[in-house]
Tab-separated table of C-alpha atoms in Angstrom:
chain	number	residue	atom	x	y	z
A	367	MET	CA	64.967	124.033	103.079
A	368	SER	CA	65.265	125.390	106.274
A	369	ASP	CA	67.819	128.216	104.304
A	370	SER	CA	66.360	130.515	101.951
A	371	THR	CA	70.076	132.053	100.741
A	372	GLU	CA	70.974	129.193	99.604
A	373	LEU	CA	70.903	127.348	95.828
A	374	ARG	CA	69.077	125.118	94.909
A	375	SER	CA	67.747	123.527	91.281
A	376	TYR	CA	63.880	124.807	89.457
A	377	THR	CA	62.111	123.727	86.664
A	378	VAL	CA	59.962	126.206	85.594
A	379	ARG	CA	57.360	125.576	82.449
A	380	LEU	CA	56.481	128.239	80.135
A	381	GLU	CA	53.914	127.989	77.425
A	382	LEU	CA	55.955	130.892	74.608
A	383	VAL	CA	53.880	131.968	72.015
A	384	ASP	CA	54.931	131.584	68.897
A	385	ARG	CA	56.673	134.916	68.083
A	386	PRO	CA	60.165	135.726	67.008
A	387	GLY	CA	61.861	138.047	70.243
A	388	GLU	CA	59.689	136.231	72.885
A	389	LEU	CA	62.057	133.397	74.376
A	390	LEU	CA	64.710	136.393	75.490
A	391	ARG	CA	61.682	138.376	76.165
A	392	ALA	CA	60.600	135.282	78.616
A	393	LEU	CA	64.260	134.575	80.449
A	394	SER	CA	65.138	138.236	80.590
A	395	PRO	CA	62.961	138.442	84.504
A	396	ILE	CA	65.566	134.776	85.091
A	397	ALA	CA	68.851	137.318	85.326
A	398	ASP	CA	67.384	140.321	85.548
A	399	HIS	CA	66.828	138.630	89.301
A	400	GLY	CA	69.160	136.717	89.995
A	401	GLY	CA	68.729	133.390	88.385
A	402	ASN	CA	71.013	131.406	86.683
A	403	LEU	CA	70.482	129.768	84.300
A	404	LEU	CA	71.497	125.672	83.663
A	405	SER	CA	69.324	125.002	80.771
A	406	ILE	CA	66.253	125.596	78.126
A	407	PHE	CA	64.863	122.861	76.669
A	408	HIS	CA	62.593	124.568	73.669
A	409	GLU	CA	60.338	122.323	71.670
A	410	ARG	CA	60.121	124.314	68.792
A	411	GLY	CA	58.313	121.546	66.958
A	412	ASN	CA	55.998	120.661	69.818
A	413	VAL	CA	52.922	122.736	69.037
A	414	THR	CA	50.279	122.790	72.498
A	415	PRO	CA	46.351	122.274	71.195
A	416	ARG	CA	46.685	126.198	72.406
A	417	GLY	CA	48.684	127.137	69.657
A	418	GLN	CA	52.120	127.684	71.780
A	419	ILE	CA	55.726	126.229	72.615
A	420	PRO	CA	56.216	124.255	75.270
A	421	VAL	CA	59.959	125.202	76.877
A	422	GLU	CA	60.718	123.718	80.318
A	423	VAL	CA	63.821	125.722	81.559
A	424	ASP	CA	66.769	124.718	84.493
A	425	MET	CA	67.328	127.324	86.695
A	426	GLU	CA	69.274	127.336	89.930
A	427	ALA	CA	68.336	130.419	92.477
A	428	THR	CA	67.977	130.921	96.098
A	429	PRO	CA	63.807	130.569	97.700
A	430	ASP	CA	63.715	133.908	97.511
A	431	GLN	CA	65.051	135.153	94.218
A	432	PHE	CA	62.879	131.774	92.500
A	433	ASP	CA	59.617	133.557	93.987
A	434	THR	CA	60.878	136.787	92.902
A	435	VAL	CA	61.470	135.066	89.337
A	436	VAL	CA	57.846	133.459	88.992
A	437	ASP	CA	56.376	137.027	90.225
A	438	ALA	CA	58.099	138.542	87.571
A	439	LEU	CA	57.326	135.978	84.066
A	440	ARG	CA	53.545	136.478	85.115
A	441	GLY	CA	54.032	139.986	85.019
A	442	GLU	CA	55.319	140.104	81.883
A	443	GLY	CA	51.877	137.702	81.364
A	444	ILE	CA	54.148	134.738	80.466
A	445	ASN	CA	52.615	131.627	80.834
A	446	VAL	CA	53.777	129.839	83.583
A	447	ILE	CA	52.812	126.479	83.672
A	448	GLN	CA	54.905	124.451	86.455
A	449	ALA	CA	57.332	126.274	88.889
A	450	GLY	CA	58.028	126.263	92.349
A	451	ALA	CA	58.121	122.332	92.697
A	452	GLU	CA	61.636	121.412	93.373
A	453	GLN	CA	64.260	119.534	91.582
A	454	TYR	CA	66.333	118.075	92.712
A	455	THR	CA	68.897	117.004	89.895
A	456	GLU	CA	70.885	114.495	90.627
A	457	GLU	CA	70.937	110.527	92.267
A	458	LEU	CA	72.677	108.931	93.943
A	459	THR	CA	72.959	105.803	95.795
A	460	VAL	CA	75.447	104.052	97.915
A	461	VAL	CA	75.703	100.798	100.141
A	462	LEU	CA	77.068	101.383	103.423
A	463	THR	CA	78.493	98.034	105.810
A	464	GLY	CA	79.716	97.551	109.056
A	465	HIS	CA	78.435	98.116	112.194
A	466	LEU	CA	75.142	100.285	110.940
A	467	VAL	CA	72.930	99.653	114.209
A	468	ASN	CA	75.311	100.463	116.592
A	469	THR	CA	77.041	103.332	115.260
A	470	ASP	CA	73.693	105.121	115.273
A	471	LEU	CA	71.914	105.091	111.436
A	472	SER	CA	69.651	107.918	112.101
A	473	ASN	CA	72.220	110.246	112.498
A	474	THR	CA	74.902	109.250	109.676
A	475	LEU	CA	71.252	110.498	107.263
A	476	GLU	CA	71.024	113.206	109.174
A	477	ARG	CA	75.271	114.154	108.446
A	478	ILE	CA	74.634	113.502	105.024
A	479	GLN	CA	71.691	115.576	104.709
A	480	SER	CA	72.692	118.623	106.051
A	481	ALA	CA	75.796	118.927	105.068
A	482	THR	CA	75.070	118.618	101.915
A	483	GLY	CA	71.422	119.635	101.566
A	484	ALA	CA	70.873	116.095	99.653
A	485	ASN	CA	67.389	114.124	100.550
A	486	VAL	CA	67.269	110.947	101.187
A	487	ASP	CA	65.211	109.246	98.974
A	488	ASP	CA	65.295	105.888	99.629
A	489	LEU	CA	66.682	103.521	102.297
A	490	SER	CA	66.989	100.139	103.101
A	491	LEU	CA	68.648	98.222	105.984
A	492	SER	CA	69.524	94.486	105.981
A	493	ALA	CA	71.066	92.962	109.587
A	494	PRO	CA	71.313	89.535	108.975
A	495	GLU	CA	73.379	89.430	112.520
A	496	GLY	CA	71.281	91.805	114.146
A	497	ASP	CA	71.642	95.298	115.917
A	498	GLU	CA	74.778	94.132	117.336
A	499	GLY	CA	76.388	91.863	114.283
A	500	ILE	CA	77.875	93.744	110.663
A	501	SER	CA	74.459	94.763	108.960
A	502	SER	CA	74.353	97.186	105.130
A	503	ALA	CA	72.211	100.013	104.218
A	504	ARG	CA	70.904	101.198	100.729
A	505	VAL	CA	70.797	104.815	100.677
A	506	ARG	CA	69.358	106.799	97.266
A	507	LEU	CA	70.064	110.407	98.166
A	508	ALA	CA	68.367	113.537	95.242
A	509	THR	CA	71.228	115.659	95.246
A	510	ASN	CA	71.005	119.088	93.380
A	511	ALA	CA	73.255	119.728	89.813
A	512	GLY	CA	76.329	119.014	91.185
A	513	GLY	CA	75.835	118.393	94.781
A	514	ALA	CA	76.589	114.478	94.062
A	515	ASP	CA	80.190	114.822	93.908
A	516	SER	CA	80.645	116.959	97.522
A	517	ALA	CA	77.317	114.558	98.991
A	518	LEU	CA	79.943	111.772	97.886
A	519	GLU	CA	82.223	113.264	99.671
A	520	THR	CA	80.216	114.052	103.501
A	521	ILE	CA	79.486	110.489	103.089
A	522	ARG	CA	83.306	109.325	102.978
A	523	GLU	CA	83.643	111.654	105.955
A	524	VAL	CA	81.641	109.994	108.180
A	525	ALA	CA	81.919	107.070	107.025
A	526	ASP	CA	85.970	106.584	108.039
A	527	GLU	CA	84.774	108.061	111.495
A	528	LYS	CA	82.501	105.768	112.222
A	529	ASP	CA	84.416	102.545	110.726
A	530	LEU	CA	81.732	101.324	108.048
A	531	ARG	CA	82.239	100.955	103.978
A	532	VAL	CA	80.965	102.621	101.253
A	533	ILE	CA	80.313	100.999	97.983
A	534	GLU	CA	80.322	103.895	96.103
A	535	PRO	CA	78.671	103.550	92.425
A	536	LEU	CA	80.553	103.474	88.906
A	537	THR	CA	79.514	106.206	86.717
A	538	ALA	CA	80.685	104.991	84.279
A	539	GLY	CA	81.566	107.914	81.012
A	540	GLU	CA	81.209	110.609	84.101
A	541	GLY	CA	82.680	113.738	83.134
A	542	ALA	CA	82.614	112.432	79.550
B	630	MET	CA	112.818	83.446	67.204
B	631	ARG	CA	114.448	82.338	69.688
B	632	LEU	CA	112.622	82.259	72.765
B	633	ALA	CA	114.882	81.663	76.770
B	634	VAL	CA	111.600	81.219	78.325
B	635	VAL	CA	112.626	82.627	83.051
B	636	GLY	CA	109.906	81.051	84.560
B	637	ALA	CA	108.241	77.459	84.800
B	638	GLY	CA	104.920	78.383	86.308
B	639	ALA	CA	101.724	77.224	84.142
B	640	VAL	CA	102.551	80.838	81.941
B	641	GLY	CA	106.479	79.908	81.275
B	642	SER	CA	105.641	76.117	80.639
B	643	ALA	CA	102.264	77.256	78.674
B	644	VAL	CA	104.458	79.439	77.124
B	645	ALA	CA	107.768	76.734	76.444
B	646	GLU	CA	104.901	74.303	74.603
B	647	LEU	CA	102.868	76.171	72.586
B	648	ALA	CA	106.668	78.066	70.758
B	649	GLY	CA	106.568	75.454	68.379
B	650	GLU	CA	102.853	75.911	67.030
B	651	TYR	CA	104.226	79.794	66.543
B	652	GLY	CA	107.096	79.163	64.013
B	653	HIS	CA	109.606	79.652	67.960
B	654	THR	CA	112.785	78.015	69.031
B	655	VAL	CA	112.982	77.490	72.818
B	656	THR	CA	116.623	77.738	73.474
B	657	ALA	CA	116.485	77.668	76.921
B	658	LEU	CA	114.006	77.301	79.772
B	659	ALA	CA	114.724	77.837	83.304
B	660	ASP	CA	112.802	78.157	86.526
B	661	SER	CA	114.477	78.972	90.147
B	662	GLY	CA	116.254	75.165	90.831
B	663	GLY	CA	117.496	74.859	87.227
B	664	ALA	CA	117.213	75.341	83.624
B	665	ALA	CA	117.629	73.758	80.187
B	666	VAL	CA	119.972	75.087	77.557
B	667	ASP	CA	120.038	74.429	74.013
B	668	PRO	CA	121.112	77.034	71.364
B	669	ASP	CA	119.472	74.199	68.719
B	670	GLY	CA	116.410	74.517	70.122
B	671	ILE	CA	115.076	72.061	74.214
B	672	ASP	CA	113.090	69.327	74.493
B	673	VAL	CA	110.139	70.773	76.343
B	674	ASP	CA	107.780	68.220	77.033
B	675	GLY	CA	111.637	66.049	78.857
B	676	ALA	CA	112.222	69.781	80.434
B	677	LEU	CA	108.455	69.845	81.870
B	678	THR	CA	108.431	66.229	82.214
B	679	ARG	CA	111.468	66.683	84.546
B	680	LYS	CA	110.020	69.723	86.460
B	681	GLU	CA	107.057	66.863	87.106
B	682	ALA	CA	109.658	64.837	88.701
B	683	GLU	CA	112.234	66.157	89.760
B	684	GLY	CA	111.102	69.950	90.036
B	685	THR	CA	113.488	71.372	88.492
B	686	VAL	CA	113.374	71.182	84.247
B	687	GLY	CA	117.051	71.317	83.374
B	688	THR	CA	120.901	70.796	85.311
B	689	ALA	CA	122.239	74.014	84.236
B	690	PRO	CA	122.638	76.641	86.245
B	691	THR	CA	119.541	79.679	86.554
B	692	ALA	CA	122.473	81.928	85.040
B	693	ASP	CA	123.132	79.246	81.594
B	694	ALA	CA	119.535	80.282	80.589
B	695	LEU	CA	120.471	84.104	80.236
B	696	ALA	CA	123.769	83.841	79.107
B	697	GLY	CA	122.650	81.648	75.839
B	698	PRO	CA	121.425	82.673	72.155
B	699	TYR	CA	117.967	83.765	72.360
B	700	ASP	CA	116.014	86.546	70.556
B	701	VAL	CA	113.613	87.315	73.021
B	702	LEU	CA	113.763	86.522	77.108
B	703	VAL	CA	110.038	85.426	77.976
B	704	GLU	CA	110.401	87.254	81.531
B	705	ALA	CA	106.973	84.494	83.758
B	706	THR	CA	108.907	84.382	87.039
B	707	PRO	CA	106.107	85.197	90.066
B	708	THR	CA	105.278	88.496	90.160
B	709	THR	CA	107.256	90.412	93.054
B	710	LEU	CA	106.807	93.669	94.994
B	711	GLY	CA	109.467	96.261	95.682
B	712	ASP	CA	112.577	95.704	94.054
B	713	ALA	CA	110.582	93.509	91.287
B	714	GLU	CA	114.012	91.028	91.386
B	715	PRO	CA	114.662	88.943	90.003
B	716	GLY	CA	112.461	89.615	87.324
B	717	PHE	CA	113.850	93.311	86.920
B	718	GLY	CA	117.737	92.004	86.833
B	719	HIS	CA	116.292	89.315	84.080
B	720	VAL	CA	114.505	92.458	82.003
B	721	ARG	CA	118.194	94.342	82.705
B	722	ALA	CA	120.597	91.176	81.077
B	723	ALA	CA	118.486	90.435	78.003
B	724	LEU	CA	118.232	94.510	77.561
B	725	GLU	CA	122.384	95.143	78.473
B	726	ARG	CA	122.839	92.393	75.397
B	727	ASP	CA	120.467	93.904	72.925
B	728	CYS	CA	117.711	91.399	72.742
B	729	HIS	CA	113.877	91.655	73.299
B	730	VAL	CA	112.085	91.359	76.670
B	731	VAL	CA	108.587	90.205	76.586
B	732	LEU	CA	107.806	90.171	80.112
B	733	ALA	CA	103.882	88.199	81.941
B	734	ASN	CA	105.540	89.131	85.036
B	735	LYS	CA	104.119	92.487	86.047
B	736	GLY	CA	106.973	93.521	89.097
B	737	PRO	CA	109.177	95.301	86.789
B	738	VAL	CA	106.204	97.570	84.943
B	739	ALA	CA	104.448	98.312	87.835
B	740	GLU	CA	106.985	98.811	90.467
B	741	ARG	CA	110.207	99.988	88.067
B	742	TYR	CA	108.411	101.364	84.914
B	743	GLY	CA	110.874	104.507	84.239
B	744	GLU	CA	114.439	102.168	84.789
B	745	VAL	CA	112.343	99.929	82.047
B	746	ARG	CA	111.803	102.227	79.784
B	747	ALA	CA	114.776	104.343	79.975
B	748	LEU	CA	117.100	100.640	79.749
B	749	GLU	CA	114.722	99.907	76.465
B	750	ARG	CA	116.346	103.458	74.751
B	751	GLU	CA	119.790	102.340	75.654
B	752	SER	CA	119.113	98.866	74.536
B	753	ALA	CA	118.297	97.769	70.724
B	754	GLY	CA	116.889	95.086	71.909
B	755	GLU	CA	112.364	96.112	72.608
B	756	VAL	CA	110.180	95.443	75.744
B	757	TYR	CA	106.258	94.056	75.278
B	758	LEU	CA	103.872	93.690	78.124
B	759	GLU	CA	100.845	92.533	76.453
B	760	ALA	CA	100.175	89.723	79.128
B	761	THR	CA	100.923	91.700	81.943
B	762	VAL	CA	97.325	93.068	82.119
B	763	GLY	CA	94.125	91.035	81.515
B	764	GLY	CA	96.020	87.757	80.450
B	765	ALA	CA	94.469	86.654	77.210
B	766	MET	CA	92.159	89.975	76.565
B	767	PRO	CA	94.217	92.704	73.735
B	768	VAL	CA	94.656	95.504	76.097
B	769	LEU	CA	98.067	97.277	75.499
B	770	SER	CA	98.422	96.454	71.936
B	771	THR	CA	94.752	98.264	71.964
B	772	ILE	CA	95.959	101.376	73.117
B	773	ALA	CA	98.827	101.156	71.336
B	774	ASP	CA	96.970	100.818	67.799
B	775	PHE	CA	94.222	103.992	69.032
B	776	GLY	CA	97.571	105.829	70.733
B	777	ALA	CA	97.214	106.220	75.020
B	778	GLU	CA	96.947	110.299	73.935
B	779	HIS	CA	93.745	109.277	72.760
B	780	ILE	CA	92.159	107.012	76.026
B	781	GLU	CA	90.719	109.447	78.565
B	782	ALA	CA	90.308	106.639	81.322
B	783	ALA	CA	90.546	102.352	81.675
B	784	ARG	CA	88.544	100.619	83.789
B	785	GLY	CA	86.947	96.892	84.726
B	786	VAL	CA	87.133	93.835	86.513
B	787	LEU	CA	90.777	92.713	86.036
B	788	ASN	CA	90.738	89.663	88.937
B	789	GLY	CA	89.024	86.733	88.248
B	790	THR	CA	89.320	85.439	92.021
B	791	ALA	CA	87.790	88.433	93.133
B	792	ASN	CA	85.214	88.460	90.025
B	793	PHE	CA	84.264	84.341	90.766
B	794	VAL	CA	83.757	85.209	94.654
B	795	LEU	CA	81.269	88.203	94.151
B	796	SER	CA	80.038	87.002	91.582
B	797	ARG	CA	78.560	83.792	93.308
B	798	MET	CA	77.267	85.115	96.657
B	799	ALA	CA	75.589	87.200	93.921
B	800	ALA	CA	74.451	84.626	92.719
B	801	GLU	CA	73.955	81.836	95.002
B	802	GLY	CA	73.088	83.879	98.614
B	803	LEU	CA	76.240	82.862	99.874
B	804	GLY	CA	78.995	84.278	102.826
B	805	TYR	CA	81.932	85.497	101.798
B	806	GLU	CA	83.914	82.648	103.651
B	807	HIS	CA	81.676	79.978	101.898
B	808	VAL	CA	82.480	80.488	98.463
B	809	LEU	CA	86.557	82.001	99.054
B	810	ALA	CA	86.502	78.307	100.543
B	811	GLU	CA	85.555	77.153	97.662
B	812	ALA	CA	87.193	78.658	95.223
B	813	GLN	CA	89.853	77.179	97.043
B	814	ASP	CA	88.640	74.106	96.733
B	815	LEU	CA	88.259	74.970	92.807
B	816	GLY	CA	91.899	76.283	92.329
B	817	VAL	CA	90.452	79.758	91.268
B	818	ALA	CA	91.893	80.688	94.603
B	819	GLU	CA	95.525	80.779	96.048
B	820	ALA	CA	95.686	79.014	99.604
B	821	ASP	CA	96.588	82.446	100.712
B	822	PRO	CA	94.125	84.493	98.441
B	823	SER	CA	95.257	87.937	99.577
B	824	PHE	CA	97.312	88.956	96.924
B	825	ASP	CA	93.642	89.093	95.174
B	826	VAL	CA	91.176	89.663	97.845
B	827	GLU	CA	92.640	92.801	98.620
B	828	GLY	CA	92.831	94.624	95.659
B	829	THR	CA	97.182	93.968	94.952
B	830	ASP	CA	96.668	91.643	91.701
B	831	ALA	CA	94.746	94.785	90.168
B	832	ALA	CA	95.463	97.727	91.581
B	833	LEU	CA	99.164	95.989	89.958
B	834	LYS	CA	97.708	95.540	86.048
B	835	CYS	CA	95.951	99.393	86.599
B	836	VAL	CA	99.440	101.021	87.507
B	837	ILE	CA	100.331	99.197	84.342
B	838	LEU	CA	97.679	100.806	82.741
B	839	ALA	CA	97.863	104.183	83.733
B	840	ASN	CA	101.903	104.344	83.330
B	841	VAL	CA	101.314	102.991	79.644
B	842	LEU	CA	98.180	105.342	79.400
B	843	TYR	CA	100.505	108.785	80.893
B	844	ASP	CA	104.223	107.495	80.097
B	845	ARG	CA	105.398	108.782	83.610
B	846	GLU	CA	105.876	106.124	86.491
B	847	TYR	CA	103.115	104.979	88.724
B	848	THR	CA	104.154	102.441	90.971
B	849	LEU	CA	101.426	100.150	93.236
B	850	SER	CA	102.114	103.348	96.094
B	851	ASP	CA	100.009	105.316	94.021
B	852	ALA	CA	97.221	103.741	94.071
B	853	ALA	CA	94.109	104.188	96.469
B	854	VAL	CA	93.237	99.898	96.910
B	855	GLU	CA	90.338	98.297	99.114
B	856	GLY	CA	89.573	94.628	98.334
B	857	ILE	CA	87.005	92.311	98.869
B	858	ARG	CA	87.446	91.334	102.025
B	859	ASP	CA	84.649	89.798	104.554
B	860	LEU	CA	81.880	91.996	101.428
B	861	PRO	CA	78.655	91.301	103.414
B	862	GLY	CA	76.101	88.662	101.579
B	863	SER	CA	73.826	91.566	102.978
B	864	ALA	CA	75.696	94.390	100.825
B	865	LEU	CA	75.337	92.484	97.363
B	866	GLU	CA	71.182	91.498	98.226
B	867	LEU	CA	69.976	95.014	98.779
B	868	ALA	CA	72.602	96.172	95.536
B	869	ALA	CA	70.131	93.441	93.853
B	870	GLU	CA	67.262	94.699	94.872
B	871	ASP	CA	68.258	98.256	93.392
B	872	GLY	CA	68.980	96.517	89.967
B	873	ARG	CA	73.043	96.384	90.625
B	874	THR	CA	75.348	94.537	92.145
B	875	ILE	CA	79.062	94.979	93.300
B	876	ARG	CA	82.018	93.753	91.616
B	877	LEU	CA	85.869	94.654	92.780
B	878	ILE	CA	86.584	97.148	89.365
B	879	GLY	CA	89.760	99.381	88.878
B	880	GLU	CA	89.845	102.552	87.642
B	881	VAL	CA	92.247	104.713	85.916
B	882	LYS	CA	91.363	108.040	85.340
B	883	ASN	CA	92.045	111.869	85.523
B	884	GLY	CA	95.706	110.326	86.550
B	885	ALA	CA	94.579	108.920	89.863
B	886	ILE	CA	95.251	104.660	89.951
B	887	ARG	CA	92.128	103.396	92.173
B	888	VAL	CA	90.351	100.100	92.967
B	889	GLY	CA	88.087	99.218	94.926
B	890	PRO	CA	84.070	97.387	95.226
B	891	ARG	CA	81.926	99.326	93.436
B	892	LEU	CA	77.956	99.688	92.270
B	893	ILE	CA	77.206	98.635	88.410
B	894	PRO	CA	74.419	97.535	86.611
B	895	GLU	CA	73.115	94.343	87.121
B	896	HIS	CA	72.836	93.962	83.537
B	897	GLY	CA	76.124	95.410	82.264
B	898	ALA	CA	78.757	95.490	80.563
B	899	LEU	CA	80.579	95.495	83.547
B	900	ALA	CA	78.975	93.062	85.380
B	901	VAL	CA	80.646	89.913	83.690
B	902	THR	CA	80.691	86.600	85.728
B	903	GLY	CA	83.088	83.882	87.371
B	904	THR	CA	86.637	84.739	86.490
B	905	ARG	CA	85.920	86.708	83.190
B	906	ASN	CA	87.476	89.791	82.797
B	907	ILE	CA	87.109	93.008	81.284
B	908	VAL	CA	88.117	95.997	80.581
B	909	GLU	CA	86.332	99.132	79.009
B	910	LEU	CA	88.398	102.039	77.569
B	911	GLU	CA	86.966	105.857	77.089
B	912	THR	CA	87.845	106.820	73.847
B	913	GLU	CA	88.543	110.651	72.962
B	914	HIS	CA	86.926	109.608	69.522
B	915	ALA	CA	84.781	106.250	70.100
B	916	GLY	CA	83.393	106.345	72.387
B	917	LEU	CA	83.587	103.108	74.955
B	918	LEU	CA	85.062	100.457	73.641
B	919	ASP	CA	85.102	96.987	76.358
B	920	ILE	CA	87.395	94.363	75.730
B	921	SER	CA	86.542	90.743	77.144
B	922	GLY	CA	87.615	87.495	77.966
B	923	ARG	CA	89.861	85.459	80.136
B	924	GLY	CA	92.399	87.815	82.034
B	925	ALA	CA	94.498	84.811	83.472
B	926	GLY	CA	95.360	81.388	83.150
B	927	GLY	CA	98.468	79.427	81.631
B	928	PRO	CA	97.103	79.124	77.782
B	929	GLU	CA	95.537	82.032	77.602
B	930	THR	CA	98.229	84.364	79.265
B	931	ALA	CA	100.794	82.456	76.923
B	932	THR	CA	98.420	83.781	73.969
B	933	ALA	CA	99.357	87.429	75.400
B	934	VAL	CA	102.631	86.220	75.335
B	935	LEU	CA	103.289	85.234	72.132
B	936	ALA	CA	101.181	88.009	70.455
B	937	ASP	CA	104.321	90.130	71.728
B	938	VAL	CA	106.853	87.666	69.731
B	939	GLY	CA	105.415	88.042	67.086
B	940	ARG	CA	104.853	91.357	66.588
B	941	LEU	CA	108.551	91.136	67.608
B	942	ALA	CA	109.457	88.850	63.996
B	943	GLU	CA	107.839	91.734	62.127
């Protein structure tokens, strides 16, 4: 959130008038201002009470680019229902075990967050043997699209350095 | 078919005992101390009774079993690493005299796959190895039926001992040492459980899967292996709070072999309990295919051996 040149994922919900060319008109400002379109969900069969068609657009952009894109959309008279809420698109849960407390758990988490731009959404610690013993932590991270792999890479490095064990998730059918 | 069974442990004995039921004749049964050999068929019960009483199945030299008449050599000696001897030598001896080989021993195809296939190419005999991966489960024959090039990945639980330990720890909230001791009392774990809990056994099976899937030689040293020794119970508790559990998972994907404890959905297909095994194949045209069953044991593994013998008899 600190770095305004870093690419982030955003979801924008638009409502379009049911008219030929309207979708293209809505997407042009995104490309024109440096946004990278990830996906478009065009709910043609699903008309809003105002008779418009909802469209959900996922894109990548820097925070500055994103603001420009939203302004441009509104300037074109396009109805922007929701924007600006940053959406993390991938989730990653790992369990760490070892001398977590002795090796400074908050430092471990900070390093994982700062190196990957991931956000620690949830943390559960179990230290039945007390601070000096072996403990476990379950960490749930939210990352940008495609960010889970690099987050995992960083977790492995930090864990290796601190002699912690990483129990990684098995993502069945990944990449299939 | 006439079978020479080398190795008279749980698997070799079970093959010898069940062979008659499947219409085959055991012409030799050997262990490390001696052999029983008879071209008309040995007295299997007598040989096994003798082994129980005196420690060996017969008085003939073990080498006679390899030299006698047979169509299929069943190699069921203990799995050894590195040069995979004496199993590899037995495979070579059988192929050089144009006999078939059915392996229960993982060593030759996990450590010297290229050489085994090279010897097979020079021989009129063929090599089958269903029993080396997943006991009774038809994993390799399914891959052969689908065609290895149509399988994109294989993963699963391939060691019953490690799975027993993890599933008991998760279900009862018990510690690693406690459950391991219990497994040893039940005969599920060996006195020295290293091979199972350090992931070596699962890794050997994954190496064999990789050899078959990619048709090139991988060995144990190509696998990234992590075991479950001393895994804290708190890790399983935290996983369970999140609807997950931990299993020792072997994975063959994108040319890489990996074995280690992994987080999986608690009620997913791969979360088998007890000593049960499972292999999940990611197929090109048919999605995921799960094969589950008993991955070890004498009669179970003998069933896979005899299925291979049946294929050779066709």
